[in-house]
C-alpha cells in the first residue's frame, strides 16, 4: 500500500527504511526539539521495528516518506505510543519528523494531510493529538494548518511540551452552532 501526493510517496515502514531513518534521527538538527539527543543506530533500529510492529498490530502507523525521486524525506503518521503523560493522552497521536533538507518546503504539511486523510478514510474520524516542544514554531504551524488546537501543557521526559488536539468534528459543531 502506498499514498501519493504531488511530491511525495508514503508507504508503511519496512526494514529497508532503517539506514535512512538512522541517518535522519541521528542528526542533531532533526532532534533539537525532540529530546535534543541524536538517536544511536541501535535506537533507530528499535524505532524501525516499533514502526513496523505498529502497522502489524493496528493496521496504521508511521509512514516512510520519500520524494518522487526516492529521496528519504522522513516519518509521518498516526500512532498509539501510550506515552507516560499525566493525565495521559486519550487520543491517538500524529507525528512528523523530516530530514533537514526537507525543512521549510511544505513537505510536512503535504505528508500530514495525506496521512490524516488516509487514516480518517480507513479508521474513521476521531480526535488526534500531537505533542510539540514549545519553541518548535515550524511544527506548531504544521499542526495549526491541520486543525490541531492547543489543549494543555505537560511535562514529558522532564521537558515541557504542548499537547494539541485535532477534534474529529469541527469546533463549530462541538460548540453546537451547526
PDB file of C-alpha atoms in Angstrom:
ATOM      1  CA  UNK A   1       0.000   0.000   0.000  1.00  0.00           C
ATOM      2  CA  UNK A   2       1.245   3.480  -0.735  1.00  0.00           C
ATOM      3  CA  UNK A   3      -0.065   7.027  -0.830  1.00  0.00           C
ATOM      4  CA  UNK A   4       0.988   9.510  -3.484  1.00  0.00           C
ATOM      5  CA  UNK A   5       0.805  13.282  -3.326  1.00  0.00           C
ATOM      6  CA  UNK A   6       2.055  15.857  -5.814  1.00  0.00           C
ATOM      7  CA  UNK A   7       5.613  15.495  -4.496  1.00  0.00           C
ATOM      8  CA  UNK A   8       5.664  12.550  -2.105  1.00  0.00           C
ATOM      9  CA  UNK A   9       5.225   8.813  -1.741  1.00  0.00           C
ATOM     10  CA  UNK A  10       4.186   7.469   1.665  1.00  0.00           C
ATOM     11  CA  UNK A  11       4.316   3.766   2.479  1.00  0.00           C
ATOM     12  CA  UNK A  12       4.271   1.786   5.703  1.00  0.00           C
ATOM     13  CA  UNK A  13       7.685   1.390   7.279  1.00  0.00           C
ATOM     14  CA  UNK A  14       9.868  -1.532   6.200  1.00  0.00           C
ATOM     15  CA  UNK A  15      13.298  -2.825   7.245  1.00  0.00           C
ATOM     16  CA  UNK A  16      14.681  -1.208   4.080  1.00  0.00           C
ATOM     17  CA  UNK A  17      13.997   2.218   5.663  1.00  0.00           C
ATOM     18  CA  UNK A  18      16.331   1.628   8.599  1.00  0.00           C
ATOM     19  CA  UNK A  19      19.519   3.219   7.187  1.00  0.00           C
ATOM     20  CA  UNK A  20      17.734   6.373   6.040  1.00  0.00           C
ATOM     21  CA  UNK A  21      15.822   6.624   9.303  1.00  0.00           C
ATOM     22  CA  UNK A  22      19.005   6.162  11.347  1.00  0.00           C
ATOM     23  CA  UNK A  23      20.643   8.974   9.399  1.00  0.00           C
ATOM     24  CA  UNK A  24      17.742  11.353   9.988  1.00  0.00           C
ATOM     25  CA  UNK A  25      17.221  10.515  13.671  1.00  0.00           C
ATOM     26  CA  UNK A  26      20.983  10.712  14.277  1.00  0.00           C
ATOM     27  CA  UNK A  27      21.113  14.320  13.047  1.00  0.00           C
ATOM     28  CA  UNK A  28      21.338  16.922  15.872  1.00  0.00           C
ATOM     29  CA  UNK A  29      19.318  19.429  13.819  1.00  0.00           C
ATOM     30  CA  UNK A  30      16.444  16.952  13.489  1.00  0.00           C
ATOM     31  CA  UNK A  31      16.207  16.133  17.199  1.00  0.00           C
ATOM     32  CA  UNK A  32      16.778  19.594  18.642  1.00  0.00           C
ATOM     33  CA  UNK A  33      13.049  19.775  19.500  1.00  0.00           C
ATOM     34  CA  UNK A  34      12.685  16.038  20.181  1.00  0.00           C
ATOM     35  CA  UNK A  35      14.767  15.489  23.286  1.00  0.00           C
ATOM     36  CA  UNK A  36      17.836  17.199  21.764  1.00  0.00           C
ATOM     37  CA  UNK A  37      19.855  13.952  21.753  1.00  0.00           C
ATOM     38  CA  UNK A  38      20.622  12.254  18.425  1.00  0.00           C
ATOM     39  CA  UNK A  39      19.487   8.643  18.273  1.00  0.00           C
ATOM     40  CA  UNK A  40      22.046   5.880  18.195  1.00  0.00           C
ATOM     41  CA  UNK A  41      21.865   3.307  15.423  1.00  0.00           C
ATOM     42  CA  UNK A  42      20.525   0.849  17.999  1.00  0.00           C
ATOM     43  CA  UNK A  43      17.727   3.242  18.989  1.00  0.00           C
ATOM     44  CA  UNK A  44      16.910   3.782  15.320  1.00  0.00           C
ATOM     45  CA  UNK A  45      16.796   0.024  14.772  1.00  0.00           C
ATOM     46  CA  UNK A  46      14.287  -0.367  17.603  1.00  0.00           C
ATOM     47  CA  UNK A  47      12.275   2.592  16.285  1.00  0.00           C
ATOM     48  CA  UNK A  48      12.109   0.947  12.846  1.00  0.00           C
ATOM     49  CA  UNK A  49      10.929  -2.317  14.416  1.00  0.00           C
ATOM     50  CA  UNK A  50       8.367  -0.432  16.526  1.00  0.00           C
ATOM     51  CA  UNK A  51       7.016   1.309  13.420  1.00  0.00           C
ATOM     52  CA  UNK A  52       6.721  -1.998  11.535  1.00  0.00           C
ATOM     53  CA  UNK A  53       5.082  -3.634  14.545  1.00  0.00           C
ATOM     54  CA  UNK A  54       2.602  -0.803  14.894  1.00  0.00           C
ATOM     55  CA  UNK A  55       1.348  -1.454  11.353  1.00  0.00           C
ATOM     56  CA  UNK A  56       1.111  -5.192  12.084  1.00  0.00           C
ATOM     57  CA  UNK A  57      -0.791  -4.662  15.340  1.00  0.00           C
ATOM     58  CA  UNK A  58      -3.126  -1.813  14.395  1.00  0.00           C
ATOM     59  CA  UNK A  59      -3.243  -1.501  10.606  1.00  0.00           C
ATOM     60  CA  UNK A  60      -1.930   2.079  10.761  1.00  0.00           C
ATOM     61  CA  UNK A  61       1.217   3.819  11.939  1.00  0.00           C
ATOM     62  CA  UNK A  62       4.196   5.802  10.726  1.00  0.00           C
ATOM     63  CA  UNK A  63       4.779   6.107   7.000  1.00  0.00           C
ATOM     64  CA  UNK A  64       8.243   6.238   5.464  1.00  0.00           C
ATOM     65  CA  UNK A  65       8.042   9.311   3.246  1.00  0.00           C
ATOM     66  CA  UNK A  66      10.098   9.737   0.086  1.00  0.00           C
ATOM     67  CA  UNK A  67      10.025  12.232  -2.724  1.00  0.00           C
ATOM     68  CA  UNK A  68       9.204  11.039  -6.236  1.00  0.00           C
ATOM     69  CA  UNK A  69      12.920  10.598  -6.952  1.00  0.00           C
ATOM     70  CA  UNK A  70      13.187   8.190  -3.995  1.00  0.00           C
ATOM     71  CA  UNK A  71      14.994  10.525  -1.581  1.00  0.00           C
ATOM     72  CA  UNK A  72      14.063   9.877   2.066  1.00  0.00           C
ATOM     73  CA  UNK A  73      12.014  12.773   3.462  1.00  0.00           C
ATOM     74  CA  UNK A  74      11.193  11.394   6.914  1.00  0.00           C
ATOM     75  CA  UNK A  75       8.488   9.819   9.074  1.00  0.00           C
ATOM     76  CA  UNK A  76       4.858  10.911   9.226  1.00  0.00           C
ATOM     77  CA  UNK A  77       1.867   9.120  10.671  1.00  0.00           C
ATOM     78  CA  UNK A  78      -0.593   8.389  13.423  1.00  0.00           C
ATOM     79  CA  UNK A  79       0.265   6.072  16.299  1.00  0.00           C
ATOM     80  CA  UNK A  80      -0.705   4.870  19.743  1.00  0.00           C
ATOM     81  CA  UNK A  81       2.500   5.306  21.767  1.00  0.00           C
ATOM     82  CA  UNK A  82       0.959   5.081  25.253  1.00  0.00           C
ATOM     83  CA  UNK A  83       3.188   7.945  26.396  1.00  0.00           C
ATOM     84  CA  UNK A  84       3.875   8.382  30.112  1.00  0.00           C
ATOM     85  CA  UNK A  85       1.930  11.637  30.475  1.00  0.00           C
ATOM     86  CA  UNK A  86      -0.220  12.713  33.406  1.00  0.00           C
ATOM     87  CA  UNK A  87      -3.011  12.950  32.526  1.00  0.00           C
ATOM     88  CA  UNK A  88      -2.471  10.511  29.646  1.00  0.00           C
ATOM     89  CA  UNK A  89      -3.396  11.209  26.049  1.00  0.00           C
ATOM     90  CA  UNK A  90      -6.885   9.976  25.290  1.00  0.00           C
ATOM     91  CA  UNK A  91      -6.441  10.285  21.527  1.00  0.00           C
ATOM     92  CA  UNK A  92      -4.104   8.664  19.036  1.00  0.00           C
ATOM     93  CA  UNK A  93      -1.022  10.733  18.229  1.00  0.00           C
ATOM     94  CA  UNK A  94       0.077  12.303  14.965  1.00  0.00           C
ATOM     95  CA  UNK A  95       3.789  12.820  14.430  1.00  0.00           C
ATOM     96  CA  UNK A  96       6.181  14.078  11.804  1.00  0.00           C
ATOM     97  CA  UNK A  97       9.972  14.164  11.561  1.00  0.00           C
ATOM     98  CA  UNK A  98      11.727  15.345   8.400  1.00  0.00           C
ATOM     99  CA  UNK A  99      15.290  15.302   7.146  1.00  0.00           C
ATOM    100  CA  UNK A 100      16.981  18.726   7.320  1.00  0.00           C
ATOM    101  CA  UNK A 101      16.988  19.120   3.524  1.00  0.00           C
ATOM    102  CA  UNK A 102      13.169  18.840   3.564  1.00  0.00           C
ATOM    103  CA  UNK A 103      12.541  21.570   6.147  1.00  0.00           C
ATOM    104  CA  UNK A 104      10.723  24.720   5.059  1.00  0.00           C
ATOM    105  CA  UNK A 105       9.371  23.293   1.784  1.00  0.00           C
ATOM    106  CA  UNK A 106       5.818  22.454   2.827  1.00  0.00           C
ATOM    107  CA  UNK A 107       6.558  18.730   2.720  1.00  0.00           C
ATOM    108  CA  UNK A 108       5.450  18.098   6.316  1.00  0.00           C
ATOM    109  CA  UNK A 109       2.132  19.818   5.597  1.00  0.00           C
ATOM    110  CA  UNK A 110       1.661  17.750   2.436  1.00  0.00           C
ATOM    111  CA  UNK A 111       2.567  14.445   4.104  1.00  0.00           C
ATOM    112  CA  UNK A 112       0.492  15.063   7.237  1.00  0.00           C
ATOM    113  CA  UNK A 113      -2.528  15.915   5.066  1.00  0.00           C
ATOM    114  CA  UNK A 114      -2.170  12.628   3.180  1.00  0.00           C
ATOM    115  CA  UNK A 115      -1.698  10.610   6.385  1.00  0.00           C
ATOM    116  CA  UNK A 116      -4.724  12.147   8.122  1.00  0.00           C
ATOM    117  CA  UNK A 117      -6.943  11.780   5.046  1.00  0.00           C
ATOM    118  CA  UNK A 118      -5.985   8.104   4.696  1.00  0.00           C
ATOM    119  CA  UNK A 119      -6.411   7.484   8.435  1.00  0.00           C
ATOM    120  CA  UNK A 120      -9.885   9.023   8.547  1.00  0.00           C
ATOM    121  CA  UNK A 121     -10.963   7.173   5.417  1.00  0.00           C
ATOM    122  CA  UNK A 122      -9.792   3.790   6.732  1.00  0.00           C
ATOM    123  CA  UNK A 123     -10.137   4.099  10.522  1.00  0.00           C
ATOM    124  CA  UNK A 124     -12.938   6.662  10.840  1.00  0.00           C
ATOM    125  CA  UNK A 125     -12.827  10.223  12.066  1.00  0.00           C
ATOM    126  CA  UNK A 126     -11.604  10.568  15.644  1.00  0.00           C
ATOM    127  CA  UNK A 127      -9.728  13.030  17.784  1.00  0.00           C
ATOM    128  CA  UNK A 128      -5.987  13.036  17.107  1.00  0.00           C
ATOM    129  CA  UNK A 129      -3.349  14.552  19.403  1.00  0.00           C
ATOM    130  CA  UNK A 130       0.162  15.768  18.761  1.00  0.00           C
ATOM    131  CA  UNK A 131       2.895  16.758  21.169  1.00  0.00           C
ATOM    132  CA  UNK A 132       5.259  19.618  20.277  1.00  0.00           C
ATOM    133  CA  UNK A 133       8.198  21.288  22.037  1.00  0.00           C
ATOM    134  CA  UNK A 134       7.096  24.915  22.693  1.00  0.00           C
ATOM    135  CA  UNK A 135       9.969  26.566  20.729  1.00  0.00           C
ATOM    136  CA  UNK A 136       9.259  24.415  17.638  1.00  0.00           C
ATOM    137  CA  UNK A 137       7.401  27.079  15.642  1.00  0.00           C
ATOM    138  CA  UNK A 138       7.543  25.180  12.308  1.00  0.00           C
ATOM    139  CA  UNK A 139       5.788  22.142  13.798  1.00  0.00           C
ATOM    140  CA  UNK A 140       3.254  24.370  15.549  1.00  0.00           C
ATOM    141  CA  UNK A 141       2.454  25.895  12.128  1.00  0.00           C
ATOM    142  CA  UNK A 142       2.012  22.439  10.557  1.00  0.00           C
ATOM    143  CA  UNK A 143      -0.310  21.467  13.415  1.00  0.00           C
ATOM    144  CA  UNK A 144      -2.376  24.654  13.002  1.00  0.00           C
ATOM    145  CA  UNK A 145      -2.769  24.055   9.256  1.00  0.00           C
ATOM    146  CA  UNK A 146      -4.384  20.707  10.067  1.00  0.00           C
ATOM    147  CA  UNK A 147      -6.769  21.969  12.726  1.00  0.00           C
ATOM    148  CA  UNK A 148      -4.816  20.999  15.837  1.00  0.00           C
ATOM    149  CA  UNK A 149      -5.704  23.241  18.783  1.00  0.00           C
ATOM    150  CA  UNK A 150      -3.624  23.718  21.917  1.00  0.00           C
ATOM    151  CA  UNK A 151      -5.221  21.733  24.729  1.00  0.00           C
ATOM    152  CA  UNK A 152      -2.679  21.920  27.542  1.00  0.00           C
ATOM    153  CA  UNK A 153       0.947  21.991  28.595  1.00  0.00           C
ATOM    154  CA  UNK A 154       2.538  18.874  30.050  1.00  0.00           C
ATOM    155  CA  UNK A 155       5.913  17.517  31.136  1.00  0.00           C
ATOM    156  CA  UNK A 156       7.328  14.637  29.126  1.00  0.00           C
ATOM    157  CA  UNK A 157      10.803  13.252  29.904  1.00  0.00           C
ATOM    158  CA  UNK A 158      11.486  16.243  32.163  1.00  0.00           C
ATOM    159  CA  UNK A 159      10.693  18.803  29.443  1.00  0.00           C
ATOM    160  CA  UNK A 160       7.638  20.954  28.831  1.00  0.00           C
ATOM    161  CA  UNK A 161       5.578  20.053  25.761  1.00  0.00           C
ATOM    162  CA  UNK A 162       2.371  21.365  24.271  1.00  0.00           C
ATOM    163  CA  UNK A 163      -0.432  18.884  23.717  1.00  0.00           C
ATOM    164  CA  UNK A 164      -2.599  19.745  20.720  1.00  0.00           C
ATOM    165  CA  UNK A 165      -5.865  18.062  19.761  1.00  0.00           C
ATOM    166  CA  UNK A 166      -7.417  17.871  16.310  1.00  0.00           C
ATOM    167  CA  UNK A 167     -11.090  17.293  17.027  1.00  0.00           C
ATOM    168  CA  UNK A 168     -12.859  14.709  14.892  1.00  0.00           C
ATOM    169  CA  UNK A 169     -15.653  17.226  14.470  1.00  0.00           C
ATOM    170  CA  UNK A 170     -15.085  20.875  13.562  1.00  0.00           C
ATOM    171  CA  UNK A 171     -15.101  23.313  16.507  1.00  0.00           C
ATOM    172  CA  UNK A 172     -18.326  24.949  15.272  1.00  0.00           C
ATOM    173  CA  UNK A 173     -20.093  21.580  15.554  1.00  0.00           C
ATOM    174  CA  UNK A 174     -18.622  20.951  19.004  1.00  0.00           C
ATOM    175  CA  UNK A 175     -19.922  24.343  20.120  1.00  0.00           C
ATOM    176  CA  UNK A 176     -23.401  23.450  18.883  1.00  0.00           C
ATOM    177  CA  UNK A 177     -23.504  26.137  16.212  1.00  0.00           C
ATOM    178  CA  UNK A 178     -24.053  23.951  13.205  1.00  0.00           C
TER     179      UNK A 178
END
